[in-house]
Short mmCIF file of C-alpha atoms and ligand atoms in Angstrom, two decimals:
data_model
loop_
_atom_site.label_atom_id
_atom_site.label_comp_id
_atom_site.label_asym_id
_atom_site.label_seq_id
_atom_site.Cartn_x
_atom_site.Cartn_y
_atom_site.Cartn_z
CA MET L 1 -169.39 -78.55 18.50
CA ARG L 2 -172.51 -77.76 17.10
CA ARG L 3 -171.29 -75.26 14.98
CA THR L 4 -168.42 -77.99 13.72
CA THR L 5 -171.95 -80.29 13.55
CA ARG L 6 -174.13 -77.80 11.43
CA ARG L 7 -171.67 -77.45 9.15
CA ARG L 8 -170.66 -81.23 8.40
CA LEU L 9 -174.09 -81.75 7.52
CA ARG L 10 -174.53 -78.41 5.14
CA ARG L 11 -171.20 -80.21 2.86
CA GLY L 12 -172.86 -83.85 3.45
CA ILE L 13 -176.68 -81.82 1.57
CA LEU L 14 -174.34 -80.21 -0.84
CA TYR L 15 -172.56 -83.61 -1.93
CA ALA L 16 -175.92 -85.12 -1.70
CA ILE L 17 -177.02 -82.59 -4.71
CA PHE L 18 -173.92 -83.98 -6.70
CA VAL L 19 -174.05 -87.24 -6.89
CA ALA L 20 -177.61 -87.58 -7.72
CA PHE L 21 -177.46 -85.04 -10.45
CA VAL L 22 -174.43 -86.98 -11.15
CA ALA L 23 -176.56 -90.47 -10.89
CA LEU L 24 -179.25 -88.88 -12.72
CA VAL L 25 -177.37 -87.53 -16.20
CA ALA L 26 -176.26 -90.97 -16.26
CA LEU L 27 -178.78 -92.55 -15.91
CA ALA L 28 -181.13 -90.01 -18.61
CA ALA L 29 -177.99 -90.76 -20.76
CA ASP L 30 -179.26 -92.81 -23.45
CA TRP L 31 -175.55 -94.76 -23.25
CA GLY L 32 -176.10 -96.88 -25.98
CA ARG L 33 -176.90 -93.90 -28.37
CA LEU L 34 -173.97 -92.76 -27.55
CA ARG L 35 -171.92 -95.00 -27.78
CA GLN L 36 -173.05 -95.71 -31.22
CA GLN L 37 -173.09 -92.36 -32.07
CA PHE L 38 -169.13 -91.10 -30.69
CA LEU L 39 -167.87 -94.35 -30.08
CA GLN L 40 -167.42 -95.90 -33.38
CA ILE L 41 -163.87 -98.29 -32.92
CA ASP L 42 -164.09 -98.44 -36.36
CA ILE L 43 -163.99 -95.45 -37.84
CA ALA L 44 -162.42 -94.23 -35.09
CA ARG L 45 -159.01 -96.26 -36.41
CA GLU L 46 -159.71 -95.47 -39.91
CA GLN L 47 -158.87 -91.40 -38.81
CA PHE L 48 -155.44 -92.11 -39.49
CA PRO L 49 -152.48 -91.57 -39.44
CA GLU L 50 -153.80 -88.95 -41.61
CA ILE L 51 -156.11 -86.84 -38.47
CA ILE L 52 -152.61 -86.40 -36.77
CA THR L 53 -150.30 -86.16 -39.90
CA ILE L 54 -152.53 -83.61 -41.84
CA ALA L 55 -155.17 -82.46 -39.88
CA ALA L 56 -152.93 -82.26 -36.26
CA LYS L 57 -150.10 -80.68 -37.69
CA ASN L 58 -152.10 -78.53 -40.24
CA THR L 59 -153.59 -76.56 -36.76
CA LEU L 60 -150.55 -76.80 -35.11
CA LEU L 61 -148.59 -74.79 -37.83
CA PHE L 62 -151.67 -72.92 -38.82
CA THR L 63 -151.76 -71.66 -35.28
CA VAL L 64 -148.04 -71.22 -34.81
CA VAL L 65 -147.80 -68.84 -38.75
CA ALA L 66 -151.23 -66.81 -37.45
CA PHE L 67 -150.03 -66.26 -34.41
CA ILE L 68 -146.05 -64.81 -35.30
CA GLY L 69 -147.66 -62.89 -37.99
CA GLY L 70 -149.90 -61.48 -35.48
CA LEU L 71 -147.34 -60.97 -33.22
CA ILE L 72 -145.10 -59.74 -35.40
CA LEU L 73 -148.17 -56.63 -36.76
CA GLY L 74 -148.84 -56.64 -32.74
CA ILE L 75 -145.62 -55.45 -31.73
CA VAL L 76 -146.48 -52.84 -34.89
CA LEU L 77 -148.67 -51.85 -34.74
CA ALA L 78 -148.08 -51.35 -30.21
CA LEU L 79 -145.60 -49.05 -31.59
CA MET L 80 -147.69 -47.19 -33.86
CA LYS L 81 -150.06 -46.70 -30.91
CA LEU L 82 -148.01 -45.67 -28.32
CA SER L 83 -146.49 -43.08 -31.64
CA THR L 84 -145.48 -39.48 -31.08
CA ILE L 85 -147.33 -39.24 -34.23
CA GLY L 86 -150.96 -38.01 -34.63
CA PRO L 87 -151.32 -39.47 -38.45
CA TYR L 88 -149.85 -43.62 -37.30
CA ARG L 89 -151.39 -43.68 -33.69
CA TRP L 90 -155.23 -42.86 -34.89
CA LEU L 91 -155.11 -45.23 -37.86
CA ALA L 92 -153.69 -47.37 -35.28
CA THR L 93 -156.43 -47.39 -33.54
CA GLY L 94 -158.60 -47.17 -36.19
CA TYR L 95 -156.92 -50.48 -36.87
CA ILE L 96 -157.53 -52.16 -33.66
CA GLU L 97 -161.36 -51.16 -32.99
CA LEU L 98 -162.68 -52.02 -36.75
CA PHE L 99 -161.20 -56.23 -36.16
CA ARG L 100 -161.19 -56.41 -32.92
CA GLY L 101 -165.31 -55.59 -33.81
CA LEU L 102 -166.08 -57.15 -35.95
CA PRO L 103 -166.86 -61.60 -35.87
CA ALA L 104 -163.69 -63.20 -36.41
CA LEU L 105 -165.82 -65.24 -37.97
CA LEU L 106 -166.36 -62.99 -41.25
CA THR L 107 -162.52 -61.54 -41.22
CA ILE L 108 -161.63 -64.81 -42.25
CA PHE L 109 -164.17 -65.67 -44.98
CA ALA L 110 -164.05 -61.73 -46.15
CA MET L 111 -160.28 -62.73 -46.82
CA ALA L 112 -160.74 -65.70 -48.04
CA TYR L 113 -163.36 -65.80 -50.95
CA VAL L 114 -162.54 -61.21 -51.06
CA LEU L 115 -158.92 -60.44 -50.97
CA PRO L 116 -158.13 -62.90 -53.63
CA ILE L 117 -160.79 -61.86 -56.11
CA ALA L 118 -159.99 -58.31 -55.51
CA LEU L 119 -156.44 -58.66 -55.86
CA GLU L 120 -155.91 -61.46 -58.12
CA ILE L 121 -152.96 -63.20 -55.09
CA ARG L 122 -151.48 -66.52 -54.35
CA VAL L 123 -151.20 -67.27 -51.48
CA PRO L 124 -149.86 -69.77 -49.93
CA PHE L 125 -152.20 -73.23 -48.67
CA GLY L 126 -154.61 -71.71 -51.07
CA GLN L 127 -157.99 -70.32 -49.88
CA VAL L 128 -157.49 -71.58 -46.56
CA GLY L 129 -154.03 -69.42 -46.53
CA ALA L 130 -155.62 -65.91 -47.38
CA GLY L 131 -157.75 -67.26 -44.38
CA LEU L 132 -154.91 -67.40 -41.93
CA VAL L 133 -153.94 -63.85 -43.48
CA GLY L 134 -157.40 -63.04 -41.85
CA LEU L 135 -156.76 -65.06 -38.73
CA ILE L 136 -153.67 -63.21 -38.56
CA LEU L 137 -155.29 -59.51 -39.26
CA VAL L 138 -157.48 -60.19 -36.04
CA ALA L 139 -154.42 -62.13 -34.12
CA GLY L 140 -152.76 -58.71 -33.80
CA ALA L 141 -155.81 -56.62 -33.44
CA TYR L 142 -156.01 -58.45 -30.55
CA MET L 143 -151.80 -58.89 -29.73
CA ALA L 144 -151.39 -55.31 -29.89
CA GLU L 145 -153.83 -54.13 -26.69
CA THR L 146 -151.42 -56.45 -25.13
CA ILE L 147 -148.01 -55.87 -26.21
CA ARG L 148 -148.80 -51.94 -25.06
CA ALA L 149 -149.84 -52.70 -22.09
CA GLY L 150 -147.09 -54.69 -21.59
CA ILE L 151 -144.62 -51.44 -22.45
CA GLN L 152 -146.46 -49.12 -20.63
CA GLY L 153 -145.62 -51.68 -17.94
CA VAL L 154 -142.15 -50.78 -18.32
CA PRO L 155 -140.92 -48.23 -15.52
CA LYS L 156 -140.22 -44.85 -17.27
CA GLY L 157 -137.05 -44.15 -15.42
CA GLN L 158 -135.88 -47.71 -17.47
CA ALA L 159 -136.80 -45.69 -20.56
CA GLU L 160 -134.86 -42.49 -19.24
CA ALA L 161 -131.61 -44.79 -18.10
CA ALA L 162 -131.03 -45.83 -21.53
CA ARG L 163 -131.60 -42.63 -23.81
CA SER L 164 -129.45 -40.59 -20.16
CA LEU L 165 -126.42 -43.35 -21.11
CA GLY L 166 -126.96 -41.56 -24.83
CA MET L 167 -129.28 -44.87 -27.03
CA SER L 168 -131.42 -44.20 -29.83
CA PRO L 169 -134.57 -44.10 -29.14
CA SER L 170 -135.50 -47.09 -30.95
CA TRP L 171 -132.42 -49.15 -29.41
CA THR L 172 -134.00 -47.94 -26.23
CA MET L 173 -136.51 -49.97 -26.89
CA VAL L 174 -135.21 -52.76 -28.62
CA SER L 175 -132.93 -53.69 -25.88
CA VAL L 176 -134.98 -51.92 -22.73
CA ILE L 177 -138.40 -51.49 -23.43
CA LEU L 178 -138.83 -54.61 -25.09
CA PRO L 179 -137.69 -57.09 -23.54
CA GLN L 180 -138.97 -55.94 -20.58
CA ALA L 181 -142.81 -55.39 -21.87
CA PHE L 182 -142.14 -59.36 -23.00
CA ARG L 183 -141.40 -60.95 -19.25
CA ILE L 184 -144.28 -58.70 -18.67
CA ILE L 185 -147.46 -59.77 -21.48
CA VAL L 186 -145.62 -63.72 -21.93
CA PRO L 187 -148.57 -65.73 -19.50
CA PRO L 188 -151.56 -63.22 -21.71
CA LEU L 189 -149.77 -64.33 -24.68
CA THR L 190 -149.73 -67.48 -24.40
CA ASN L 191 -153.44 -67.48 -23.56
CA GLU L 192 -153.49 -65.60 -26.98
CA PHE L 193 -151.64 -69.47 -28.62
CA VAL L 194 -154.38 -70.46 -26.66
CA LEU L 195 -157.68 -68.57 -27.91
CA LEU L 196 -155.43 -68.96 -31.68
CA ILE L 197 -155.46 -72.96 -31.34
CA LYS L 198 -159.11 -73.48 -31.11
CA ASP L 199 -159.64 -69.75 -33.58
CA THR L 200 -158.34 -72.61 -36.57
CA SER L 201 -161.48 -74.33 -36.67
CA LEU L 202 -163.58 -71.22 -37.86
CA LEU L 203 -160.64 -72.34 -40.98
CA PHE L 204 -163.35 -74.57 -42.64
CA ILE L 205 -165.13 -71.36 -43.69
CA ALA L 206 -162.89 -70.62 -45.81
CA GLY L 207 -163.04 -73.72 -48.45
CA SER L 208 -160.33 -76.26 -48.05
CA THR L 209 -158.26 -79.48 -49.95
CA ILE L 210 -157.69 -82.31 -48.01
CA GLN L 211 -153.87 -81.06 -47.59
CA THR L 212 -155.39 -78.19 -46.19
CA LYS L 213 -158.12 -79.04 -43.68
CA GLU L 214 -157.08 -78.63 -40.77
CA LEU L 215 -158.29 -79.99 -36.99
CA THR L 216 -161.92 -79.21 -37.68
CA THR L 217 -162.31 -79.39 -40.65
CA PHE L 218 -160.85 -82.47 -41.12
CA THR L 219 -163.52 -84.03 -38.41
CA ARG L 220 -166.43 -82.53 -39.96
CA ASP L 221 -165.57 -83.71 -42.84
CA ALA L 222 -165.48 -87.02 -41.63
CA GLN L 223 -168.65 -87.03 -39.91
CA SER L 224 -170.24 -86.26 -42.63
CA VAL L 225 -168.80 -89.68 -44.76
CA TYR L 226 -170.21 -91.65 -41.87
CA PHE L 227 -173.05 -89.50 -40.93
CA ASN L 228 -171.47 -90.15 -37.11
CA GLY L 229 -169.68 -87.57 -33.93
CA THR L 230 -166.85 -90.44 -33.61
CA PRO L 231 -164.64 -87.84 -35.30
CA LEU L 232 -165.73 -85.07 -34.07
CA LEU L 233 -164.67 -86.39 -30.67
CA MET L 234 -160.98 -86.87 -31.39
CA ALA L 235 -160.76 -83.78 -32.94
CA ALA L 236 -162.23 -82.27 -28.94
CA MET L 237 -160.08 -85.02 -27.25
CA LEU L 238 -157.03 -83.34 -29.50
CA TYR L 239 -157.53 -79.59 -29.13
CA LEU L 240 -158.11 -80.06 -25.00
CA PHE L 241 -154.68 -82.43 -25.47
CA ILE L 242 -152.34 -79.09 -26.33
CA THR L 243 -154.24 -76.61 -24.93
CA ILE L 244 -154.28 -78.08 -20.43
CA PRO L 245 -150.98 -78.20 -20.30
CA LEU L 246 -151.22 -74.84 -22.26
CA THR L 247 -153.12 -73.22 -20.05
CA ARG L 248 -151.74 -75.16 -16.72
CA LEU L 249 -148.62 -73.36 -17.94
CA VAL L 250 -150.20 -69.92 -18.40
CA ALA L 251 -151.08 -69.95 -14.83
CA VAL L 252 -147.84 -71.36 -13.65
CA LEU L 253 -145.95 -68.40 -15.51
CA GLU L 254 -148.71 -66.13 -13.90
CA ARG L 255 -148.13 -67.29 -10.37
CA ARG L 256 -144.51 -67.17 -10.68
CA MET L 257 -145.26 -63.30 -12.04
CA ALA L 258 -147.22 -62.12 -9.07
CA ARG L 259 -143.96 -63.45 -7.06
CA SER L 260 -141.30 -61.97 -8.72
CA ARG L 261 -143.30 -58.63 -7.39
CA MET S 1 -107.18 -44.92 -10.24
CA THR S 2 -107.92 -43.35 -13.79
CA GLU S 3 -107.98 -40.06 -13.87
CA PHE S 4 -110.89 -38.77 -16.62
CA PRO S 5 -109.30 -35.98 -19.12
CA THR S 6 -110.80 -32.82 -17.66
CA PRO S 7 -111.42 -30.19 -20.94
CA PRO S 8 -110.40 -26.69 -20.53
CA THR S 9 -111.01 -25.39 -16.79
CA ASP S 10 -112.08 -21.79 -19.11
CA VAL S 11 -114.99 -23.45 -20.77
CA PRO S 12 -117.79 -23.51 -17.59
CA ALA S 13 -118.19 -27.31 -17.65
CA ILE S 14 -122.02 -26.76 -17.46
CA GLU S 15 -124.35 -22.65 -18.53
CA VAL S 16 -127.63 -22.78 -16.77
CA VAL S 17 -128.66 -19.62 -18.29
CA ASP S 18 -132.40 -17.64 -17.48
CA LEU S 19 -133.90 -21.36 -17.42
CA TYR S 20 -137.94 -22.03 -17.01
CA LYS S 21 -139.67 -25.04 -17.37
CA ARG S 22 -143.76 -25.31 -17.19
CA PHE S 23 -145.81 -28.78 -16.83
CA GLY S 24 -149.08 -27.32 -18.58
CA GLU S 25 -150.22 -24.22 -15.47
CA LEU S 26 -147.62 -25.59 -12.84
CA GLU S 27 -144.07 -22.70 -13.13
CA VAL S 28 -141.91 -25.22 -12.17
CA LEU S 29 -138.66 -23.60 -12.79
CA LYS S 30 -138.82 -19.75 -12.78
CA GLY S 31 -135.14 -17.99 -14.28
CA VAL S 32 -133.13 -20.68 -12.68
CA SER S 33 -129.03 -19.55 -13.35
CA LEU S 34 -126.08 -22.01 -11.93
CA THR S 35 -122.76 -21.82 -13.41
CA VAL S 36 -120.77 -25.66 -12.99
CA LYS S 37 -117.23 -25.12 -13.11
CA ALA S 38 -114.78 -28.50 -14.85
CA GLY S 39 -113.82 -30.45 -11.76
CA GLN S 40 -116.45 -28.64 -9.69
CA VAL S 41 -118.84 -30.64 -7.19
CA VAL S 42 -121.52 -28.43 -6.70
CA CYS S 43 -124.76 -29.40 -4.39
CA VAL S 44 -128.40 -28.60 -4.79
CA ILE S 45 -130.91 -28.52 -1.07
CA GLY S 46 -134.24 -27.55 -1.28
CA PRO S 47 -137.56 -28.39 -0.51
CA SER S 48 -139.50 -30.91 -2.17
CA GLY S 49 -141.05 -29.98 -5.03
CA SER S 50 -138.46 -27.27 -5.42
CA GLY S 51 -137.32 -28.06 -8.89
CA LYS S 52 -134.31 -29.83 -7.94
CA SER S 53 -134.60 -32.79 -10.13
CA THR S 54 -136.20 -30.70 -12.49
CA LEU S 55 -133.27 -28.62 -12.70
CA LEU S 56 -131.12 -31.41 -13.21
CA ARG S 57 -133.14 -32.87 -16.32
CA CYS S 58 -133.08 -29.85 -18.06
CA VAL S 59 -129.18 -29.98 -18.39
CA ASN S 60 -129.22 -33.58 -19.85
CA ARG S 61 -132.55 -32.22 -21.78
CA LEU S 62 -134.80 -35.47 -20.29
CA GLU S 63 -136.91 -31.66 -19.55
CA GLU S 64 -137.12 -29.51 -22.29
CA PRO S 65 -137.11 -26.33 -20.75
CA THR S 66 -139.90 -22.88 -21.63
CA ALA S 67 -136.54 -20.61 -21.56
CA GLY S 68 -133.55 -20.03 -21.13
CA GLN S 69 -130.12 -21.09 -22.76
CA LEU S 70 -128.36 -24.06 -22.05
CA ARG S 71 -124.21 -24.42 -22.67
CA VAL S 72 -123.14 -27.85 -22.17
CA GLU S 73 -119.12 -28.00 -22.62
CA GLY S 74 -120.14 -24.41 -23.92
CA ILE S 75 -121.76 -25.93 -26.72
CA ASP S 76 -125.49 -24.12 -26.91
CA ILE S 77 -127.65 -27.96 -26.18
CA LEU S 78 -130.64 -26.49 -26.93
CA ASP S 79 -129.88 -25.92 -30.27
CA PRO S 80 -132.03 -28.13 -32.35
CA GLU S 81 -129.21 -29.47 -34.81
CA ILE S 82 -127.97 -30.26 -32.20
CA ASP S 83 -128.08 -34.40 -31.07
CA VAL S 84 -129.14 -34.98 -27.74
CA ASP S 85 -127.56 -38.17 -27.71
CA LYS S 86 -124.61 -37.64 -28.65
CA VAL S 87 -124.66 -34.52 -26.09
CA ARG S 88 -125.68 -37.38 -23.32
CA THR S 89 -123.51 -39.99 -23.80
CA ARG S 90 -120.81 -36.76 -21.77
CA ILE S 91 -122.80 -36.50 -19.04
CA GLY S 92 -123.60 -39.39 -16.65
CA MET S 93 -126.89 -39.64 -15.38
CA VAL S 94 -127.46 -41.21 -11.03
CA PHE S 95 -130.86 -41.32 -10.46
CA GLN S 96 -132.85 -41.93 -7.03
CA GLN S 97 -134.20 -45.19 -8.19
CA PHE S 98 -130.86 -46.55 -9.30
CA ASN S 99 -133.01 -47.86 -12.84
CA LEU S 100 -130.23 -50.64 -13.65
CA PHE S 101 -131.99 -52.79 -16.32
CA PRO S 102 -133.30 -55.86 -14.43
CA HIS S 103 -133.30 -57.87 -17.70
CA LEU S 104 -129.40 -58.03 -18.01
CA SER S 105 -126.55 -59.03 -15.08
CA VAL S 106 -125.26 -56.47 -13.67
CA LEU S 107 -121.88 -57.14 -16.52
CA ARG S 108 -124.15 -56.33 -19.55
CA ASN S 109 -125.97 -53.20 -18.01
CA LEU S 110 -122.83 -52.00 -18.23
CA THR S 111 -121.31 -53.00 -22.04
CA LEU S 112 -125.69 -52.60 -23.74
CA ALA S 113 -125.00 -48.23 -24.13
CA GLN S 114 -120.84 -48.55 -24.31
CA ARG S 115 -121.74 -51.51 -27.76
CA ARG S 116 -124.39 -49.70 -28.94
CA VAL S 117 -123.98 -45.95 -28.83
CA LEU S 118 -119.16 -45.36 -28.99
CA GLY S 119 -118.80 -48.82 -30.93
CA ARG S 120 -117.47 -50.87 -28.56
CA GLY S 121 -116.16 -54.22 -29.20
CA LYS S 122 -117.41 -56.98 -26.85
CA GLU S 123 -114.11 -57.28 -24.90
CA GLU S 124 -113.21 -53.79 -24.92
CA ALA S 125 -116.33 -53.33 -22.87
CA ALA S 126 -116.76 -55.79 -20.43
CA GLU S 127 -112.85 -54.11 -19.48
CA VAL S 128 -113.81 -50.62 -18.99
CA ALA S 129 -116.92 -52.08 -16.97
CA ARG S 130 -114.42 -54.15 -15.10
CA GLN S 131 -112.63 -51.11 -14.57
CA ASN S 132 -115.47 -49.52 -12.98
CA LEU S 133 -117.33 -52.31 -10.89
CA GLU S 134 -114.17 -52.67 -9.50
CA ARG S 135 -113.71 -48.79 -8.60
CA VAL S 136 -117.07 -48.82 -6.97
CA GLY S 137 -116.17 -52.23 -5.33
CA LEU S 138 -118.37 -54.88 -7.41
CA LEU S 139 -116.14 -56.48 -9.43
CA ASP S 140 -117.71 -59.87 -7.86
CA LYS S 141 -120.99 -59.33 -8.77
CA ALA S 142 -120.48 -58.82 -12.42
CA ASP S 143 -122.28 -61.49 -13.04
CA ALA S 144 -125.19 -61.46 -10.54
CA TYR S 145 -128.55 -60.17 -11.92
CA PRO S 146 -129.79 -56.89 -10.06
CA ALA S 147 -132.86 -57.83 -7.84
CA HIS S 148 -129.77 -60.04 -6.27
CA LEU S 149 -127.87 -57.21 -5.21
CA SER S 150 -128.48 -54.82 -2.33
CA GLY S 151 -130.16 -50.99 -3.32
CA GLY S 152 -126.48 -49.89 -2.04
CA GLN S 153 -125.30 -52.23 -4.40
CA GLN S 154 -127.57 -51.43 -7.51
CA GLN S 155 -126.74 -47.68 -6.87
CA ARG S 156 -122.62 -48.46 -7.05
CA ALA S 157 -123.57 -50.48 -9.94
CA ALA S 158 -125.89 -47.95 -11.87
CA ILE S 159 -123.05 -45.05 -11.28
CA ALA S 160 -120.51 -47.37 -12.80
CA ARG S 161 -122.77 -47.86 -15.61
CA SER S 162 -122.55 -43.74 -16.38
CA LEU S 163 -119.10 -43.92 -15.57
CA SER S 164 -118.16 -46.61 -18.21
CA MET S 165 -119.31 -44.49 -21.14
CA ASN S 166 -116.27 -42.37 -20.50
CA PRO S 167 -118.45 -39.06 -19.22
CA ASP S 168 -117.06 -35.49 -18.25
CA MET S 169 -119.72 -34.82 -16.02
CA MET S 170 -121.98 -36.53 -13.35
CA LEU S 171 -125.40 -36.04 -12.36
CA PHE S 172 -126.63 -36.69 -9.65
CA ASP S 173 -130.62 -36.88 -8.15
CA GLU S 174 -131.21 -38.00 -4.72
CA PRO S 175 -128.70 -41.20 -5.22
CA THR S 176 -128.69 -41.85 -1.33
CA SER S 177 -133.15 -40.93 -1.08
CA ALA S 178 -133.74 -44.27 -1.59
CA LEU S 179 -131.54 -45.91 0.85
CA ASP S 180 -131.92 -47.79 4.48
CA PRO S 181 -129.28 -45.35 6.25
CA GLU S 182 -126.65 -48.41 7.14
CA LEU S 183 -125.83 -48.28 2.91
CA VAL S 184 -126.00 -44.74 2.13
CA GLY S 185 -122.58 -44.68 3.56
CA ASP S 186 -120.83 -46.70 0.65
CA VAL S 187 -122.61 -44.74 -2.48
CA LEU S 188 -121.45 -42.26 -0.51
CA ASP S 189 -117.92 -42.89 -0.09
CA VAL S 190 -117.36 -43.27 -4.67
CA MET S 191 -119.62 -40.11 -4.93
CA ARG S 192 -116.57 -38.77 -2.69
CA ASN S 193 -113.60 -40.78 -4.66
CA LEU S 194 -115.19 -39.77 -7.71
CA ALA S 195 -115.13 -35.95 -7.17
CA GLY S 196 -111.18 -36.75 -5.24
CA SER S 197 -110.75 -38.12 -9.02
CA GLY S 198 -111.49 -35.09 -10.37
CA MET S 199 -114.80 -34.88 -12.41
CA THR S 200 -117.67 -32.35 -12.57
CA MET S 201 -120.32 -33.05 -10.84
CA MET S 202 -124.02 -31.91 -10.19
CA VAL S 203 -125.74 -33.13 -6.70
CA VAL S 204 -129.08 -33.06 -5.63
CA THR S 205 -129.27 -34.20 -2.15
CA HIS S 206 -130.61 -34.25 1.18
CA GLU S 207 -126.59 -35.53 2.96
CA MET S 208 -125.77 -32.41 4.16
CA GLY S 209 -122.70 -34.20 5.52
CA PHE S 210 -121.82 -34.62 1.98
CA ALA S 211 -122.34 -31.04 0.81
CA ARG S 212 -120.26 -29.71 3.23
CA GLU S 213 -117.20 -32.25 2.95
CA VAL S 214 -117.17 -32.70 -1.28
CA GLY S 215 -119.10 -30.09 -2.55
CA ASP S 216 -117.34 -26.38 -3.80
CA ASP S 217 -120.80 -24.61 -4.07
CA LEU S 218 -123.85 -24.98 -2.60
CA VAL S 219 -127.16 -24.00 -4.32
CA PHE S 220 -130.15 -23.93 -2.34
CA MET S 221 -133.80 -23.86 -3.78
CA ASP S 222 -137.28 -23.08 -3.60
CA ASP S 223 -140.00 -22.47 -5.88
CA GLY S 224 -138.44 -22.31 -8.69
CA MET S 225 -135.40 -20.21 -8.10
CA ILE S 226 -132.57 -20.08 -6.14
CA VAL S 227 -132.66 -18.54 -3.48
CA GLU S 228 -129.24 -18.57 -1.96
CA GLU S 229 -126.36 -20.03 -3.49
CA GLY S 230 -122.16 -19.61 -1.73
CA ASN S 231 -119.38 -21.66 0.00
CA PRO S 232 -120.67 -25.31 1.41
CA ARG S 233 -119.80 -24.71 5.06
CA ASP S 234 -120.76 -21.11 5.06
CA VAL S 235 -124.21 -21.23 3.27
CA LEU S 236 -124.96 -24.14 6.52
CA ALA S 237 -123.45 -22.96 9.13
CA ASN S 238 -124.87 -18.89 8.10
CA PRO S 239 -127.33 -18.68 5.97
CA ARG S 240 -127.89 -14.83 5.30
CA HIS S 241 -131.59 -15.71 3.52
CA THR S 242 -134.80 -16.71 5.92
CA ARG S 243 -136.07 -19.41 3.99
CA THR S 244 -132.04 -21.37 3.62
CA GLN S 245 -132.62 -20.93 8.00
CA SER S 246 -135.49 -22.47 7.82
CA PHE S 247 -135.31 -25.30 5.67
CA LEU S 248 -131.55 -25.65 7.92
CA SER S 249 -133.39 -25.81 10.69
CA LYS S 250 -136.33 -28.45 9.49
CA VAL S 251 -133.06 -30.40 7.97
CA LEU S 252 -130.15 -30.32 10.70
N1 LIG H 1 -144.00 -34.78 -15.55
C1 LIG H 1 -143.88 -33.45 -14.63
N2 LIG H 1 -145.08 -33.13 -15.18
C2 LIG H 1 -146.21 -32.60 -14.80
N3 LIG H 1 -145.21 -32.01 -13.22
C3 LIG H 1 -144.23 -32.51 -13.04
C4 LIG H 1 -144.04 -33.39 -13.54
N4 LIG H 1 -142.04 -33.50 -12.98
C5 LIG H 1 -142.16 -32.68 -12.35
N5 LIG H 1 -143.10 -31.96 -11.91
C6 LIG H 1 -144.10 -30.86 -11.45
O1 LIG H 1 -142.14 -29.94 -11.05
C7 LIG H 1 -142.42 -29.67 -9.30
C8 LIG H 1 -140.55 -29.58 -9.15
O2 LIG H 1 -140.73 -31.31 -9.15
P1 LIG H 1 -140.02 -31.52 -9.18
O3 LIG H 1 -139.33 -33.28 -9.42
O4 LIG H 1 -138.51 -31.25 -9.89
O5 LIG H 1 -139.58 -31.49 -7.87
P2 LIG H 1 -137.89 -31.75 -6.30
O6 LIG H 1 -137.48 -30.35 -6.26
O7 LIG H 1 -137.32 -32.45 -7.46
O8 LIG H 1 -138.58 -32.24 -5.43
P3 LIG H 1 -138.76 -33.82 -4.79
O9 LIG H 1 -137.27 -33.11 -3.17
O10 LIG H 1 -139.69 -33.99 -4.45
O11 LIG H 1 -137.60 -35.13 -5.40
C9 LIG H 1 -143.63 -31.21 -8.60
O12 LIG H 1 -144.41 -30.14 -8.42
C10 LIG H 1 -143.63 -31.41 -8.98
O13 LIG H 1 -145.12 -32.34 -9.02
MG1 LIG H 2 -136.17 -34.47 -7.21
#
């Protein structure tokens, strides 16, 4: 009996601390100024429809492009890393170390400003497109490690069975190993997608035109026009609107994976 | 039940001559010689680690022998010029862990290599697959996924998968060792029927009853060498070598 009373008391105290903390924050905050700075309805209204039709659309478009590009690059790098041919392995290892070791912002910056000058090439979406190439390079490096782990997570007997049936190494990889590897890495890849949504905000470093602004660039520019944070709050809400369902999805997928083991 | 076209009987199906296999420092096969005639069932027994699996896996070159000769239907399969994939289509392999492809239905498990390797059309491959599923008593499981089958059913599906390639011979590596005792019988029945239909078989097994009843030849391996070989009944009843005697006294 005394033990339960004590436990109740302890829980009561913890709740009290929480309530006190929230109350303190609520009292300390200057709600008027906050509303002034972040909740101007008319400014919010003026962001439409461009914040959706251009900014959010570009964020999603750039994410999907970076994801698909990174995925293809990641598969190639993972296969190179697992190759029996030394130079392929070294090249892939060097690449992965390099782009995981550099800040993504630096890579994007370099691609956006240095690459177009150095190679004199034009990419779709102009400078942002070039910055996007940087994002793909980084995403590929991260995904390569995930994919490699997935390939190695497929039991060795699977490849042996396929090869014993006379299937070539490449057919074995394509129709037996990769499909199973992908099943293993769907949760981490979805996670990677969420990270990429947020990382497209780094593209603000690559100068953009009105049509190529993604969510962060768009709302930052709007913020400096109005000297008001309302657009930033809207961007935050939009990011969360996309990322939270996806992170929930990852959790569900991971739980399902754990159960199917 | 389909009969298998037996190649000319004067050419041995499998000919292993003085085979050596080394994993780094560890010598696993120390000069193994063995002949499997067409239509014969050769059973291989021996203690754990004696090199039985390694020998079997050398025959379809899942392992590369360090030295020695290996001929399948008279063809030197260690020849670097040889197309290993082509050789393997003629040698079925059944594993202890079944190794069905878990992402494909049973039918797709059976048709995948037929289509990719033999270039059979969709309909033809499915027809061959169904014949072989019927043969192992699993026709009703064609659309099931491996995870929904019992171990014994998985192993029979794996056998049907190998048979769908119309191999000339089959290698079995402890096909019943991973099964619950009550499921062993069904798999052995399938193998018995297969032997009865004239299939050339090399079977690593701990099922002495099967070896005695179905085997034409019994090979006892220990420490990377063939210690004793002969008619299964004779070897099991009157082992000549002391190592064979002590092994059999433990397992029988
Ligand atoms: N890929 C490998 N690398 C290193 N050592 C290996 C490898 N495969 C097998 N061995 C070793 O070779 C020896 C023989 O193995 P093998 O699997 O052929 O034995 P086995 O007779 O099939 O035994 P079991 O009855 O346990 O299956 C063992 O000592 C094993 O550890
Ligand atoms: Mg073994």
